[in-house]
Amino acid sequence: MNPTGTMSYGLGWFLQAWNGHRVVQHGGNIDGFNSLVAMIPEKKLGFVMLTNVSGSSLGNDIMPVIWSNLIKEDKPASSKLPAAELNLIAGKYGTEGRAVEVKVEGGDLFLVVPGQPPYKLAHNGSRQFKPEGLPDGFGAKFTPETGEAAELEMIQPQGNRKLPRLGAKNEGSNTRPTTTNSPANVNELIGRYTPPGSTDALIEVKESEGKVTFNIPGQQPYALSAKADGSFAMSPLPDTYFLNAKRDSSGKITSVAVTQPEGVFEFKRVDTSAQAKADITVAELHKRAVEAVGGEANWKKISTRMIESDIDLVHQGVQAKTTTWAKAPNKSATETTMVALGKKIASGWEFFDGSTAVEAYTFAPAEKLEGKRLDDAKLANDFYGGLDWTTNYKKVEITGSTKVNGEDAFIVSFEPKAGTSFKEYYSKTSFLLIRRDGFVPSSTSAQQLPYTLHYSDYREVDGIKLPFKTVNNTPTNGDIISVITSVKHNVEVDDKIFGPRKLK
C-alpha cells in the first residue's frame, strides 16, 4: 500500500526510501515512553531508539543522520548557484512573527525552521532544492524562476505548502488571508468554525474545566493561551503553531487562522444565531432516537445482556472473540481471546462492578482506571444511559449537521458532569446513532487519544434495535471491526462475574 507516493505500508511495518535504500521502520508509544525500530535489510543495519517521553518526532529526525553515518557513500555533486542568485532567494517566508528563513552561509543556502536544526539546501535544478538530512519526498522550490523570489513551496509527503516571501514586491498576489486585531480575551474565540472547503461546523473552540480549547475531530484538544503579540499558543504544540483571529470592520470575529510550518489555515466562524433555528430540538431528537431503537418501555423490560462478537484488528493482522456480560444498573465484564495465524496469542479481561474498573491482558499488567477514564467507564456502563440525556450531563446540544457515509446526520455534543466530552451523529432519516467521536484520556498524563466509532447493521432483538457492526478507529490501532454473532437478554448473570479473574 502506497498512500503518499513516498512511504508505503507492509503488514506491521512502514516502508520508505533513503538515498535509494529501502528502510523498514515502525514506532510505538505509551504514556511516558516512545520507541522506534528501523532497519535497512540490504545493508544488514538497524537501530532501536528508546525515549522517556510520550510522543516525539526524534525518530524521524535522527534516522537520516544515523544512516548517513553508518553508510558512507559518495554523494552526487550538486550544482551551485552564483552568489547573486542565492541572494535573490534568501529571505523570510510565511507570516510576520512566524516564518521560515532561507539564508546564505559559505556559498550555500540553508533553510531554518523554528525549533529544528538548519537544513542545507542542495541545488537539483532551476530554483529547486533538496534539504539534506531529510528523506526522499521533501524539497524546496522558489518562484518565479528569475529575479527576486516571491514564494517558497515546501514540498513534503503530506502535501505541499506555499509560503509568501515577507517583504517581496509582489507579496500581495501570493499571500494567504492575514489576520489582525486578535482579541485580548481568549473567551471571544468561543464558537464553531468550518474547515477550508467545508460548510459543516466541525471545528469548535470551547471552554471546559477552566480552559479554552481548539477542537478538531480526531485530534486532542489544544489549550489556547494569549501571547504578548496578540496571537494564541496552542498547547501542547510547539511555538511554530499558533492561532490568530480575524475581525470585520465592526470588530466582530469572522474567522480564526492557524499558522504552522506547512502554512496558514483559515476557519470561518459559524453564525450561531442561524444555527439556533434548527429544525428540531434536543428533546425532540432524543425522543425520536429512543423510539428508533425500540422505545423506553421495551428497553426497561431488559435487565441483563450477553453478547458474543467476532473482532478483526484490521491493521494488526489479529482476530479475536469476545463475550460481554452487562447487568442493570451499571455492571459489565468482557472476556477476550486473541488469535493470529490460527493460534491463540493473548487473552484479556475487563470489568466494571459499579465503582471499580480494571483492564487486564496477558501481554500487559492490569490497569485500574482512575480519573476521567473511570468517569467515562461509569457513563459507558449505565445500562439505560441512552434513555436519559439529562441526569449525567451538564450540557447536551445540537451543534450542526453533516454527512456520515453519505447520510445526512445531526451532530449532538455531550458535556458530562464527570468524564470526557463527546459527539454523536444521528441519522436525519432513521434517527439511529451512526457515529460517535470522542477521546480516551490517559490515567497518567494530560494526553487524550481520539477515537471514532461507526455503527451500522441495526437489527431487532427482543423488541429493541442494536448495531450488529461497529468500526472503532484510533490513530494507534487503525480500524477494529466488531460484528455481533449472538445476543441474549434477561439471562441469569451472577454478580461474582464482575470482578478480577486470573488470565491464562
Coordinates of C-alpha atoms in Angstrom, one line a residue:
M1 CA 0.0 0.0 0.0
N2 CA 1.4 3.4 -1.0
P3 CA -0.9 6.2 0.1
T4 CA 1.6 9.1 -0.1
G5 CA 3.8 8.2 -3.0
T6 CA 7.0 8.2 -0.8
M7 CA 6.1 5.9 2.1
S8 CA 4.4 2.5 1.9
Y9 CA 2.9 0.2 4.4
G10 CA 3.7 -3.5 4.9
L11 CA 1.8 -5.6 7.5
G12 CA 3.2 -4.2 10.7
W13 CA 5.9 -2.1 9.1
F14 CA 6.3 1.2 7.3
L15 CA 8.4 1.1 4.2
Q16 CA 10.2 4.1 2.8
A17 CA 13.3 5.1 0.9
W18 CA 16.5 6.8 1.9
N19 CA 19.1 7.6 -0.7
G20 CA 17.9 4.7 -2.9
H21 CA 17.8 2.2 0.0
R22 CA 14.7 0.5 1.4
V23 CA 14.0 1.4 5.0
V24 CA 11.8 -0.7 7.2
Q25 CA 10.6 1.0 10.3
H26 CA 7.9 1.1 13.0
G27 CA 7.4 3.2 16.1
G28 CA 5.3 2.9 19.2
N29 CA 4.4 4.8 22.3
I30 CA 2.5 4.6 25.5
D31 CA 2.2 7.0 28.4
G32 CA 5.8 8.2 29.2
F33 CA 7.6 6.1 26.6
N34 CA 8.3 6.4 22.8
S35 CA 10.3 4.0 20.7
L36 CA 11.4 3.3 17.1
V37 CA 12.9 0.3 15.3
A38 CA 14.4 1.0 11.9
M39 CA 16.4 -1.2 9.5
I40 CA 18.0 -1.2 6.1
P41 CA 17.8 -5.0 5.4
E42 CA 20.1 -4.9 2.3
K43 CA 22.9 -3.4 4.4
K44 CA 22.1 -5.6 7.4
L45 CA 21.9 -2.4 9.5
G46 CA 19.4 -1.2 12.0
F47 CA 18.9 0.7 15.3
V48 CA 16.5 0.9 18.2
M49 CA 15.6 4.3 19.7
L50 CA 14.1 4.5 23.2
T51 CA 13.0 7.7 24.8
N52 CA 11.2 8.6 28.1
V53 CA 8.6 10.9 26.5
S54 CA 5.0 10.1 25.5
G55 CA 5.4 11.3 21.9
S56 CA 8.5 12.5 20.0
S57 CA 9.5 13.2 16.4
L58 CA 13.1 12.4 17.3
G59 CA 13.0 9.1 15.4
N60 CA 12.2 10.6 12.1
D61 CA 14.7 13.4 12.8
I62 CA 17.7 11.2 13.6
M63 CA 17.0 8.4 11.1
P64 CA 18.8 10.2 8.1
V65 CA 21.6 11.3 10.5
I66 CA 22.2 7.7 11.6
W67 CA 22.0 6.2 8.1
S68 CA 24.5 8.8 6.7
N69 CA 27.0 8.0 9.5
L70 CA 26.6 4.2 9.1
I71 CA 26.6 4.1 5.3
K72 CA 29.4 6.0 3.7
E73 CA 28.5 6.7 0.1
D74 CA 29.7 9.2 -2.5
K75 CA 27.2 12.0 -2.7
P76 CA 26.3 13.2 -6.2
A77 CA 27.7 16.6 -6.8
S78 CA 25.1 19.3 -6.7
S79 CA 25.4 22.3 -8.9
K80 CA 25.8 25.6 -7.0
L81 CA 24.2 28.8 -8.0
P82 CA 26.2 32.0 -8.1
A83 CA 26.1 34.2 -5.0
A84 CA 24.0 36.9 -6.7
E85 CA 21.3 34.3 -7.5
L86 CA 21.4 33.0 -3.9
N87 CA 20.8 36.5 -2.6
L88 CA 17.7 36.8 -4.7
I89 CA 16.3 33.7 -2.9
A90 CA 17.4 34.4 0.6
G91 CA 14.9 35.9 3.0
K92 CA 11.9 35.0 5.2
Y93 CA 8.8 33.2 4.1
G94 CA 5.5 32.7 5.8
T95 CA 3.8 35.2 8.1
E96 CA 5.0 38.0 10.3
G97 CA 6.3 36.8 13.6
R98 CA 6.3 33.1 12.5
A99 CA 8.4 32.5 9.4
V100 CA 11.0 30.1 8.0
E101 CA 14.2 31.7 6.9
V102 CA 16.4 31.0 3.9
K103 CA 19.9 32.3 4.4
V104 CA 23.3 32.2 2.7
E105 CA 26.3 30.8 4.5
G106 CA 29.7 30.0 2.9
G107 CA 28.2 29.9 -0.6
D108 CA 25.4 27.6 0.3
L109 CA 21.7 28.0 1.1
F110 CA 20.2 26.9 4.4
L111 CA 16.6 26.5 5.4
V112 CA 16.0 27.5 9.0
V113 CA 12.7 26.2 10.5
P114 CA 12.0 27.4 14.1
G115 CA 12.6 24.6 16.6
Q116 CA 14.6 22.5 14.1
P117 CA 18.2 22.3 13.0
P118 CA 19.2 24.2 9.8
Y119 CA 18.8 22.2 6.6
K120 CA 21.4 22.7 3.9
L121 CA 19.7 23.0 0.5
A122 CA 21.3 21.1 -2.3
H123 CA 20.5 22.6 -5.7
N124 CA 19.0 20.0 -8.1
G125 CA 17.5 22.0 -10.9
S126 CA 16.3 25.6 -11.7
R127 CA 15.2 27.0 -8.3
Q128 CA 14.5 23.7 -6.8
F129 CA 16.5 22.2 -3.8
K130 CA 16.7 19.1 -1.7
P131 CA 17.1 19.6 2.1
E132 CA 20.0 17.4 3.2
G133 CA 19.2 15.1 6.0
L134 CA 15.5 14.7 5.2
P135 CA 14.1 11.6 3.4
D136 CA 13.0 11.4 -0.2
G137 CA 9.9 13.4 -0.9
F138 CA 11.0 16.6 0.8
G139 CA 12.1 19.6 -1.3
A140 CA 12.0 23.4 -1.6
K141 CA 11.0 25.3 -4.8
F142 CA 11.3 29.0 -5.2
T143 CA 9.3 31.1 -7.7
P144 CA 9.5 32.9 -10.1
E145 CA 12.4 31.3 -11.8
T146 CA 14.1 34.6 -12.4
G147 CA 14.5 37.8 -10.4
E148 CA 13.7 38.1 -6.7
A149 CA 11.9 35.1 -5.3
A150 CA 8.4 35.8 -4.1
E151 CA 7.3 32.4 -2.9
L152 CA 8.7 29.2 -1.3
E153 CA 6.9 26.0 -2.0
M154 CA 7.6 23.4 0.7
I155 CA 7.4 20.0 -1.0
Q156 CA 6.6 17.2 1.5
P157 CA 4.8 13.8 1.5
Q158 CA 1.8 15.1 3.5
G159 CA 1.1 17.8 0.9
N160 CA 2.9 20.8 -0.4
R161 CA 2.5 24.2 1.1
K162 CA 3.2 27.6 -0.4
L163 CA 4.7 30.4 1.8
P164 CA 4.9 34.0 0.5
R165 CA 8.1 35.9 0.9
L166 CA 7.9 38.6 3.5
G167 CA 8.7 42.0 2.0
A168 CA 8.6 40.8 -1.6
K169 CA 7.4 43.4 -4.1
N170 CA 4.6 41.1 -5.4
E171 CA 3.9 39.6 -2.0
G172 CA 0.3 40.6 -2.0
S173 CA -0.6 38.4 -5.0
N174 CA 0.5 35.2 -3.2
T175 CA -0.3 35.9 0.4
R176 CA -3.0 33.9 2.1
P177 CA -5.6 36.0 4.1
T178 CA -3.8 37.6 7.0
T179 CA -5.3 38.1 10.5
T180 CA -5.2 41.2 12.5
N181 CA -6.7 42.7 15.6
S182 CA -6.6 39.5 17.6
P183 CA -8.8 39.6 20.7
A184 CA -7.2 40.3 24.1
N185 CA -9.6 37.8 25.7
V186 CA -9.5 34.2 24.7
N187 CA -13.1 33.7 25.5
E188 CA -14.1 35.8 22.5
L189 CA -12.9 32.9 20.3
I190 CA -15.5 30.5 21.7
G191 CA -17.8 29.3 18.9
R192 CA -18.0 26.9 16.0
Y193 CA -16.0 27.1 12.8
T194 CA -15.9 25.5 9.4
P195 CA -12.7 24.0 7.9
P196 CA -11.4 25.1 4.5
G197 CA -13.6 23.7 1.7
S198 CA -16.5 22.7 4.0
T199 CA -19.8 24.1 5.2
D200 CA -20.1 21.9 8.2
A201 CA -19.4 23.3 11.7
L202 CA -16.8 20.7 12.7
I203 CA -14.2 22.8 14.4
E204 CA -15.1 24.1 17.9
V205 CA -13.5 26.5 20.3
K206 CA -15.0 25.9 23.7
E207 CA -14.4 26.3 27.5
S208 CA -14.0 23.2 29.6
E209 CA -12.6 22.9 33.1
G210 CA -11.4 26.4 33.1
K211 CA -9.5 26.2 29.8
V212 CA -10.5 27.4 26.3
T213 CA -9.5 24.7 23.8
F214 CA -9.4 24.4 20.0
N215 CA -11.0 21.1 19.0
I216 CA -10.6 19.3 15.7
P217 CA -12.3 15.9 15.2
G218 CA -9.8 13.1 15.5
Q219 CA -7.2 15.2 17.4
Q220 CA -6.7 16.0 21.0
P221 CA -7.9 19.4 22.3
Y222 CA -5.4 22.2 22.1
A223 CA -5.4 24.6 25.0
L224 CA -5.4 28.3 23.9
S225 CA -3.5 30.9 25.8
A226 CA -2.9 34.6 24.9
K227 CA 0.7 35.7 23.9
A228 CA 2.3 39.1 24.0
D229 CA 1.9 39.6 20.3
G230 CA -1.8 39.1 20.3
S231 CA -1.8 35.5 19.0
F232 CA -2.7 32.4 20.9
A233 CA -0.4 29.5 21.8
M234 CA -1.9 26.0 21.1
S235 CA -0.6 23.8 23.9
P236 CA 0.9 21.2 23.8
L237 CA 2.0 22.1 20.2
P238 CA 5.4 23.9 19.8
D239 CA 5.7 27.6 19.2
T240 CA 5.7 27.2 15.4
Y241 CA 1.9 26.6 15.8
F242 CA -0.3 29.5 16.9
L243 CA -3.7 31.0 16.3
N244 CA -4.9 34.4 15.3
A245 CA -8.4 35.9 15.0
K246 CA -9.7 38.0 12.1
R247 CA -12.3 40.7 12.6
D248 CA -14.6 42.6 10.2
S249 CA -14.9 46.4 10.1
S250 CA -17.3 46.3 13.0
G251 CA -14.9 44.4 15.2
K252 CA -16.8 41.1 15.0
I253 CA -14.6 37.9 14.8
T254 CA -15.3 36.3 11.4
S255 CA -12.6 33.6 11.4
V256 CA -9.5 32.2 13.1
A257 CA -6.3 31.2 11.3
V258 CA -3.9 28.5 12.5
T259 CA -0.3 29.1 11.4
Q260 CA 2.0 26.1 11.3
P261 CA 5.2 25.2 9.4
E262 CA 3.2 23.9 6.5
G263 CA 1.3 27.2 6.0
V264 CA -1.8 29.1 7.3
F265 CA -5.2 27.5 7.5
E266 CA -8.3 29.7 8.0
F267 CA -11.5 28.5 9.6
K268 CA -14.7 30.7 9.1
R269 CA -16.9 31.3 12.1
V270 CA -20.4 29.9 12.0
D271 CA -23.4 32.2 12.7
T272 CA -24.8 30.6 15.8
S273 CA -27.9 32.7 15.6
A274 CA -28.9 31.0 12.4
Q275 CA -27.9 27.6 13.8
A276 CA -30.2 28.2 16.8
K277 CA -33.1 28.0 14.3
A278 CA -32.5 24.2 14.0
D279 CA -35.5 22.3 12.6
I280 CA -35.5 20.0 15.7
T281 CA -34.9 20.5 19.4
V282 CA -32.7 18.3 21.6
A283 CA -35.7 16.9 23.4
E284 CA -37.5 16.1 20.1
L285 CA -34.3 14.4 18.7
H286 CA -33.8 12.4 21.8
K287 CA -37.4 11.2 21.7
R288 CA -37.1 10.2 18.1
A289 CA -33.7 8.4 18.8
V290 CA -35.2 6.4 21.6
E291 CA -38.2 5.4 19.5
A292 CA -35.9 4.4 16.7
V293 CA -34.2 1.7 18.8
G294 CA -37.4 0.3 20.2
G295 CA -38.7 2.8 22.8
E296 CA -38.2 3.2 26.5
A297 CA -40.8 0.6 27.6
N298 CA -39.1 -2.2 25.6
W299 CA -35.6 -1.2 26.9
K300 CA -36.8 -1.2 30.5
K301 CA -38.1 -4.8 30.1
I302 CA -34.4 -5.9 29.8
S303 CA -32.1 -6.1 32.8
T304 CA -29.2 -8.3 31.6
R305 CA -27.5 -8.9 28.3
M306 CA -24.9 -11.3 27.0
I307 CA -23.2 -10.6 23.6
E308 CA -20.7 -12.7 21.7
S309 CA -18.7 -11.0 18.9
D310 CA -16.0 -11.6 16.3
I311 CA -13.3 -8.9 16.2
D312 CA -10.9 -8.0 13.4
L313 CA -7.9 -5.8 14.3
V314 CA -7.5 -4.9 10.6
H315 CA -4.1 -3.3 10.7
Q316 CA -2.5 -5.7 13.1
G317 CA -3.4 -9.0 11.3
V318 CA -5.1 -10.2 14.5
Q319 CA -8.6 -11.5 15.2
A320 CA -10.4 -12.0 18.4
K321 CA -13.6 -13.3 20.0
T322 CA -15.3 -11.6 22.9
T323 CA -18.1 -12.4 25.3
T324 CA -19.6 -9.4 27.2
W325 CA -22.0 -9.6 30.2
A326 CA -23.9 -6.5 31.2
K327 CA -26.4 -6.1 34.1
A328 CA -28.5 -3.2 35.2
P329 CA -28.0 -0.7 36.5
N330 CA -24.3 -0.4 35.8
K331 CA -22.1 -3.5 35.7
S332 CA -20.2 -5.2 32.9
A333 CA -17.4 -7.7 32.1
T334 CA -15.7 -8.7 28.8
E335 CA -13.6 -11.7 28.1
T336 CA -11.3 -11.5 25.0
T337 CA -9.3 -14.2 23.2
M338 CA -6.9 -13.0 20.5
V339 CA -5.7 -15.2 17.6
A340 CA -3.1 -14.7 14.9
L341 CA -2.4 -17.3 12.1
G342 CA -4.9 -19.6 13.8
K343 CA -3.1 -19.6 17.1
K344 CA -4.1 -18.0 20.4
I345 CA -1.6 -15.3 21.2
A346 CA -3.3 -13.4 24.1
S347 CA -6.3 -13.1 26.4
G348 CA -7.9 -10.2 28.2
W349 CA -10.4 -9.5 31.0
E350 CA -12.1 -6.2 31.7
F351 CA -14.8 -5.5 34.3
F352 CA -16.7 -2.7 36.0
D353 CA -18.5 -3.5 39.2
G354 CA -20.3 -0.2 39.6
S355 CA -17.4 1.6 41.2
T356 CA -14.2 0.0 40.1
A357 CA -12.9 -0.6 36.6
V358 CA -10.0 -2.8 35.6
E359 CA -8.4 -3.8 32.3
A360 CA -6.0 -6.8 32.2
Y361 CA -4.3 -8.6 29.3
T362 CA -1.7 -11.3 29.3
F363 CA 0.8 -9.0 27.5
A364 CA 0.4 -6.1 29.9
P365 CA 0.0 -5.5 33.6
A366 CA -3.6 -5.0 34.9
E367 CA -4.6 -1.3 34.9
K368 CA -7.1 0.1 37.4
L369 CA -8.9 3.0 35.8
E370 CA -8.8 6.3 37.6
G371 CA -9.8 9.9 37.0
K372 CA -11.6 10.7 33.8
R373 CA -11.1 7.2 32.5
L374 CA -13.1 5.9 35.5
D375 CA -15.7 8.6 35.0
D376 CA -16.0 7.5 31.3
A377 CA -16.4 3.9 32.4
K378 CA -19.3 4.8 34.7
L379 CA -21.0 6.6 31.8
A380 CA -20.4 3.7 29.4
N381 CA -21.8 1.2 31.8
D382 CA -25.1 2.9 32.5
F383 CA -27.4 0.2 31.3
Y384 CA -30.2 2.6 30.4
G385 CA -27.9 5.6 29.7
G386 CA -29.3 6.1 26.2
L387 CA -32.7 6.8 27.6
D388 CA -31.6 9.8 29.7
W389 CA -29.8 12.8 28.2
T390 CA -30.1 14.9 31.4
T391 CA -29.1 13.2 34.6
N392 CA -25.4 12.6 33.7
Y393 CA -24.8 15.7 31.6
K394 CA -24.1 19.4 32.2
K395 CA -25.0 20.2 28.6
V396 CA -26.4 18.5 25.5
E397 CA -26.9 20.5 22.4
I398 CA -27.4 20.1 18.6
T399 CA -24.3 21.7 17.2
G400 CA -24.8 21.3 13.5
S401 CA -25.3 18.8 10.8
T402 CA -23.1 16.9 8.4
K403 CA -22.9 13.8 6.2
V404 CA -21.8 10.4 7.6
N405 CA -21.0 7.9 4.9
G406 CA -23.3 9.9 2.6
E407 CA -26.2 10.1 5.1
D408 CA -27.4 13.4 6.5
A409 CA -27.0 13.5 10.2
F410 CA -27.5 15.8 13.3
I411 CA -24.4 16.5 15.4
V412 CA -25.1 16.3 19.1
S413 CA -22.4 17.5 21.6
F414 CA -22.5 16.0 25.1
E415 CA -20.7 17.6 28.0
P416 CA -20.8 15.2 31.0
K417 CA -20.9 16.3 34.6
A418 CA -17.9 14.0 35.1
G419 CA -16.0 12.5 32.2
T420 CA -14.9 13.4 28.7
S421 CA -17.0 15.3 26.2
F422 CA -18.0 13.5 23.0
K423 CA -20.2 14.0 19.9
E424 CA -22.8 11.7 18.5
Y425 CA -24.2 11.7 15.0
Y426 CA -27.9 10.7 14.5
S427 CA -29.4 10.0 11.0
K428 CA -31.9 12.5 9.9
T429 CA -33.8 9.7 8.2
S430 CA -33.8 6.8 10.7
F431 CA -32.8 8.8 13.8
L432 CA -30.4 5.9 14.6
L433 CA -27.0 6.6 16.1
I434 CA -24.5 6.2 13.2
R435 CA -21.2 7.7 14.6
R436 CA -19.5 8.8 17.7
D437 CA -16.4 10.9 18.2
G438 CA -14.6 11.2 21.5
F439 CA -11.3 10.9 23.4
V440 CA -9.8 8.3 25.6
P441 CA -8.0 10.2 28.4
S442 CA -4.7 9.0 29.9
S443 CA -4.7 7.9 33.6
T444 CA -1.1 9.3 34.0
S445 CA -0.9 12.4 31.8
A446 CA -3.0 15.1 30.2
Q447 CA -2.8 13.4 26.8
Q448 CA -6.0 12.2 25.1
L449 CA -6.3 9.7 22.3
P450 CA -9.1 10.4 19.8
Y451 CA -11.4 7.7 18.5
T452 CA -14.3 7.4 16.1
L453 CA -17.0 4.8 16.2
H454 CA -19.2 3.9 13.2
Y455 CA -22.4 2.0 13.9
S456 CA -24.3 0.0 11.2
D457 CA -26.4 -3.1 10.5
Y458 CA -29.1 -2.4 13.1
R459 CA -31.2 -5.5 13.9
E460 CA -34.2 -6.0 16.2
V461 CA -33.7 -8.3 19.2
D462 CA -36.4 -8.8 21.8
G463 CA -38.2 -5.6 20.7
I464 CA -35.1 -3.3 20.7
K465 CA -32.5 -2.5 18.0
L466 CA -28.8 -2.9 18.4
P467 CA -26.0 -2.2 15.9
F468 CA -24.5 -5.5 14.9
K469 CA -21.4 -3.9 13.3
T470 CA -19.1 -1.4 14.9
V471 CA -15.9 0.1 13.5
N472 CA -13.6 1.7 16.1
N473 CA -10.9 3.8 14.6
T474 CA -7.9 5.3 16.5
P475 CA -4.6 6.7 15.4
T476 CA -2.7 3.9 17.2
N477 CA -4.7 0.9 16.2
G478 CA -6.4 1.9 12.9
D479 CA -9.7 0.1 12.4
I480 CA -11.1 -2.5 14.8
I481 CA -14.2 -4.1 13.4
S482 CA -16.7 -5.8 15.8
V483 CA -19.5 -8.0 14.5
I484 CA -22.1 -9.4 16.9
T485 CA -22.8 -13.1 16.5
S486 CA -25.1 -13.7 19.4
V487 CA -27.3 -11.6 21.7
K488 CA -29.2 -13.0 24.8
H489 CA -31.4 -10.9 27.1
N490 CA -32.5 -11.4 30.6
V491 CA -30.2 -14.4 31.2
E492 CA -29.0 -15.2 34.7
V493 CA -25.8 -13.3 35.4
D494 CA -24.1 -13.8 38.8
D495 CA -22.7 -10.6 40.3
K496 CA -19.5 -12.5 41.0
I497 CA -18.6 -12.3 37.4
F498 CA -17.9 -8.6 37.7
G499 CA -14.6 -8.9 39.4
P500 CA -10.9 -9.9 38.9
R501 CA -10.0 -13.0 37.0
K502 CA -6.7 -14.9 36.6
L503 CA -5.7 -14.9 32.9
K504 CA -4.2 -17.9 31.2

